[in-house]
XYZ file of C-alpha atoms in Angstrom:
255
model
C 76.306 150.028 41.651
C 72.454 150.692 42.350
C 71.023 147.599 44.271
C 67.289 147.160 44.392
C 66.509 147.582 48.125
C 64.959 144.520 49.643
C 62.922 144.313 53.342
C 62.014 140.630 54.370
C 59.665 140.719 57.673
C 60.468 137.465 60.022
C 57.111 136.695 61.859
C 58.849 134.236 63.825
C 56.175 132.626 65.897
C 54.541 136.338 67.135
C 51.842 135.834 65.027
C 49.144 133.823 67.324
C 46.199 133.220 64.706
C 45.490 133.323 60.993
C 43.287 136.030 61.530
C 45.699 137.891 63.372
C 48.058 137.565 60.208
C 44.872 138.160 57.689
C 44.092 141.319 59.362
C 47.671 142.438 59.827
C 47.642 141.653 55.701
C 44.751 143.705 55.049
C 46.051 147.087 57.078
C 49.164 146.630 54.786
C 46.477 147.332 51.836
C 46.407 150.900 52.929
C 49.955 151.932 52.225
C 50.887 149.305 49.348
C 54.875 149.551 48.541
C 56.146 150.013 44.843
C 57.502 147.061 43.700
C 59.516 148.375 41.186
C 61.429 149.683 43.856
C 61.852 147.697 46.556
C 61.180 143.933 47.225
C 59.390 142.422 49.813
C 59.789 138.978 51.762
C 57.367 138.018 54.177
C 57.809 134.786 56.124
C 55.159 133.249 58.085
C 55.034 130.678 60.740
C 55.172 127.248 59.222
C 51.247 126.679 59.144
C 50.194 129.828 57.923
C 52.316 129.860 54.925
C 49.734 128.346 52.233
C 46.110 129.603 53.751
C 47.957 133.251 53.750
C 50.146 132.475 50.493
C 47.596 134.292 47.633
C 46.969 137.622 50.520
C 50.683 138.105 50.813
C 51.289 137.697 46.815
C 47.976 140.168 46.275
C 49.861 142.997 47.371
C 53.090 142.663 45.210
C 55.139 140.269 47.970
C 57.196 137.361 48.186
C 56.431 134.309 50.394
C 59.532 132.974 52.364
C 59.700 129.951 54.679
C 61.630 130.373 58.240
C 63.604 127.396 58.015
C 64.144 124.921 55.168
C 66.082 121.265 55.720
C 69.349 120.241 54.548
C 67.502 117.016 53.746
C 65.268 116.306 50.861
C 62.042 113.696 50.726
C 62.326 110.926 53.010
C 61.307 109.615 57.008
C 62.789 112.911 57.936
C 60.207 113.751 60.686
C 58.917 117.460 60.882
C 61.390 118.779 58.735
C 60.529 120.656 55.075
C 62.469 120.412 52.180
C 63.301 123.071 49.416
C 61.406 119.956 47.275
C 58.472 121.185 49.061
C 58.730 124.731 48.289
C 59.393 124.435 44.914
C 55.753 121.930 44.469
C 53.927 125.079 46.623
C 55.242 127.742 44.550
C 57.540 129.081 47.785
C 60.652 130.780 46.034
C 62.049 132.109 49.161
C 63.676 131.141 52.243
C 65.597 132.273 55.341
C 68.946 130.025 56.343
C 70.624 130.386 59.369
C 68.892 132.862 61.404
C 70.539 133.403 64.926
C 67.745 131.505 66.377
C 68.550 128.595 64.611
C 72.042 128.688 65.441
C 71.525 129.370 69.138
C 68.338 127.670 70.083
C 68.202 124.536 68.048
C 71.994 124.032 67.704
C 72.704 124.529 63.696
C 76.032 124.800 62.110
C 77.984 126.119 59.323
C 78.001 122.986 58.101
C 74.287 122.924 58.315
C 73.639 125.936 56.425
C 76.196 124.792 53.652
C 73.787 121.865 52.778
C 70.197 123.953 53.564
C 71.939 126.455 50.890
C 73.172 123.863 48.596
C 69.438 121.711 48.222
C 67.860 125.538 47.852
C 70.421 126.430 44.829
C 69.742 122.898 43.262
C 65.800 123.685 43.206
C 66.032 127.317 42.666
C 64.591 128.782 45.912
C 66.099 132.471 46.709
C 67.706 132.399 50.194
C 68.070 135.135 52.445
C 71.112 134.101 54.720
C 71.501 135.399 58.239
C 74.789 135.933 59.291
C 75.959 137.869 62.534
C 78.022 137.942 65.700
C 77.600 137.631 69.581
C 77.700 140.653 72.060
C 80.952 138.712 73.221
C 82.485 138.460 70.232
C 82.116 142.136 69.261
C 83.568 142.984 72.377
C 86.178 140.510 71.316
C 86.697 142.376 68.262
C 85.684 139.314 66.043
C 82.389 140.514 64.081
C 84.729 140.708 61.160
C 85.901 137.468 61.872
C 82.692 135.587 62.587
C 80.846 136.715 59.400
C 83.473 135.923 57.634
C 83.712 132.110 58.803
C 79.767 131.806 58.800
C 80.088 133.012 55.053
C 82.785 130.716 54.101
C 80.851 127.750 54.593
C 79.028 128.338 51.981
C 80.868 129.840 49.579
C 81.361 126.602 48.063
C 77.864 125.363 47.309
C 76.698 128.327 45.796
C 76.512 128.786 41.898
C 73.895 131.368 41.838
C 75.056 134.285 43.519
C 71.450 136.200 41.999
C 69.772 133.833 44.253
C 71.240 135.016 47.274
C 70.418 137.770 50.008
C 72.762 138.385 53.020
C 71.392 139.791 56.508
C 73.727 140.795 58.601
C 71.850 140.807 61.949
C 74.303 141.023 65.285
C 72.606 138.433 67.680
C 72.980 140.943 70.557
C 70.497 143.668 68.631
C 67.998 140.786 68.002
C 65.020 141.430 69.982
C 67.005 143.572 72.658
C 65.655 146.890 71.623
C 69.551 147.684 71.133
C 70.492 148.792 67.367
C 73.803 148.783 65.705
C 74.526 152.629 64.888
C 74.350 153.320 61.241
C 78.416 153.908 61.164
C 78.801 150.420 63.363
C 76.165 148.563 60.731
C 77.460 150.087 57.688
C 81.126 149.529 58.745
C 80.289 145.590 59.263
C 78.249 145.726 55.854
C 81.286 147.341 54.149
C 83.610 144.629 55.635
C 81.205 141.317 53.803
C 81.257 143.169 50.388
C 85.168 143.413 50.667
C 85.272 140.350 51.892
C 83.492 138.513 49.125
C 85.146 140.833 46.324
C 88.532 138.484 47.773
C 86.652 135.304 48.086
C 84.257 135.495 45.331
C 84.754 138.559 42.784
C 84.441 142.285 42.465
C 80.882 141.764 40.416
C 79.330 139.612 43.359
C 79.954 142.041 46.088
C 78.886 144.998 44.173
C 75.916 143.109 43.152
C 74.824 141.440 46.384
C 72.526 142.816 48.634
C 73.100 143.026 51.939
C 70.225 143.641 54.643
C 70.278 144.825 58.321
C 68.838 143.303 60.715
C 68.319 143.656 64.592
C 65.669 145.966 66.385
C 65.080 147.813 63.307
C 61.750 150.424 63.799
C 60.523 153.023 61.916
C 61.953 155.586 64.132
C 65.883 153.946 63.466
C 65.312 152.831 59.594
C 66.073 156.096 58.150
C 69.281 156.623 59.223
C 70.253 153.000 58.639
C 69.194 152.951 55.016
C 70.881 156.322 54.187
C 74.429 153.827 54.534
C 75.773 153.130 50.872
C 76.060 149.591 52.129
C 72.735 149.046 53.659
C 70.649 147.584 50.780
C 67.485 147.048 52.884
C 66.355 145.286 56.830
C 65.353 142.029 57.845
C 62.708 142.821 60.030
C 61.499 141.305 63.247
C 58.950 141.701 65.377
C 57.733 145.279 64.002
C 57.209 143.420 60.933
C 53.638 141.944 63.207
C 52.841 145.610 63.401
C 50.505 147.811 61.072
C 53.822 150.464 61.365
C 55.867 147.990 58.992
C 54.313 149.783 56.439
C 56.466 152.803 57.480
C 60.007 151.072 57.190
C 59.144 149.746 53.949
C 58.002 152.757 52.486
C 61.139 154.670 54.113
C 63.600 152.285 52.169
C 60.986 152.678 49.132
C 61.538 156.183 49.106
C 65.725 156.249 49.336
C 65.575 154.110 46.609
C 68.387 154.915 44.215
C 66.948 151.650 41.739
């Protein structure tokens, strides 16, 4: 089945200043992507989400928060709800990045009830699966994305409203990449999994992104996988060259 590619680019916190994002916007206006054949995420720090909101949207992208709370309104203190997004007009999300999971301690269980308060307000969540440098060693990255996907298998109802990234933590950052046969291989292993767990329709309709030191010198090969239905893009996404990676996947399109 032809899947329309998607690349999301994390900012994380590498982006220092609004200007610094503004200007990184406007050098994107030089090689402007076709969205007709490839969708694009972009999700900024916290507090430059709304002042750089219309920019990103001018040039045919989606907004997407970092993080989103498995609570809704209430004395829940620095936390943002998908109630939020949906009054600003945010459709998109990430949920349970490896940074998450590592640095600030959340769960499966966490990202079950993040996922479940996005599908009741209709946000679009890209969700961030991926193992350890351990555990592949171990031989568990089969096992590991399959646990960290059966948490939420439950609370979702609106399988068109969902992106996976499979990003192994240990290519995050590192300057290490999964090969293309070790990437597709783990992205071939999710869509048989959920063809079991789910049904042959959802995992030849999902898309499934890579994620984990992708540059424009690596994204070629990667894309070229039958599996690989786009990246999830760090900290190259700060960089003018991002327009490269999405243009690469533009132009493999099969959509």
């Amino acid at each position: 089945m032809a899947r329309k590619p998607i690349v999301g680019g994390n900012w994380k916190c590498n982006i220092p200043t609004l200007k610094t994002a503004t200007d990184l916007l406007d050098a994107w206006k030089a090689n402007p992507h076709d969205a007709s054949k490839v969708d694009m995420v972009i999700c900024p720090s916290a507090i430059h989400i709304m002042p750089a909101k219309e920019q990103i949207e001018s040039l045919g992208m989606f907004v997407a928060t970092q993080n989103v709370s498995a609570t809704g309104f209430g004395a829940f203190t620095g936390e943002l709800a998908a109630d939020h997004l949906e009054d600003c007009g945010i459709g998109w999300t990430l949920i349970g990045h490896s940074e998450r999971r590592k640095l600030y301690g959340e769960t499966d269980e966490d990202t079950a009830k993040k996922v479940e308060k996005c599908q009741a307000k209709g946000i679009k969540v890209i969700f961030c699966i991926g193992e350890s440098l351990e555990e592949r060693e171990a031989g568990k990255t089969d096992e590991v994305n399959k646990r960290q996907l059966s948490a939420v298998l439950s609370v979702i109802k609106d399988w068109d409203s969902i992106v996976i990234a499979y990003e192994p933590v240990w290519a995050i950052g590192t300057g290490k990449v999964a090969t293309p046969d070790q990437a597709q291989d783990a992205h071939a292993a999710i869509r048989a999994f959920l063809k079991e767990a789910v049904s042959a329709d959802v995992a030849d309709k999902i898309r499934i992104q890579y994620g984990g030191s992708v540059k424009p010198e690596n994204c070629a090969e990667l894309i070229a996988k039958p599996d690989i239905d786009g990246f999830l893009v760090g900290g190259a996404s700060t960089k003018d060259s991002f327009s490269t990676i999405y243009k690469t996947v533009q132009d493999a399109a099969f959509w």
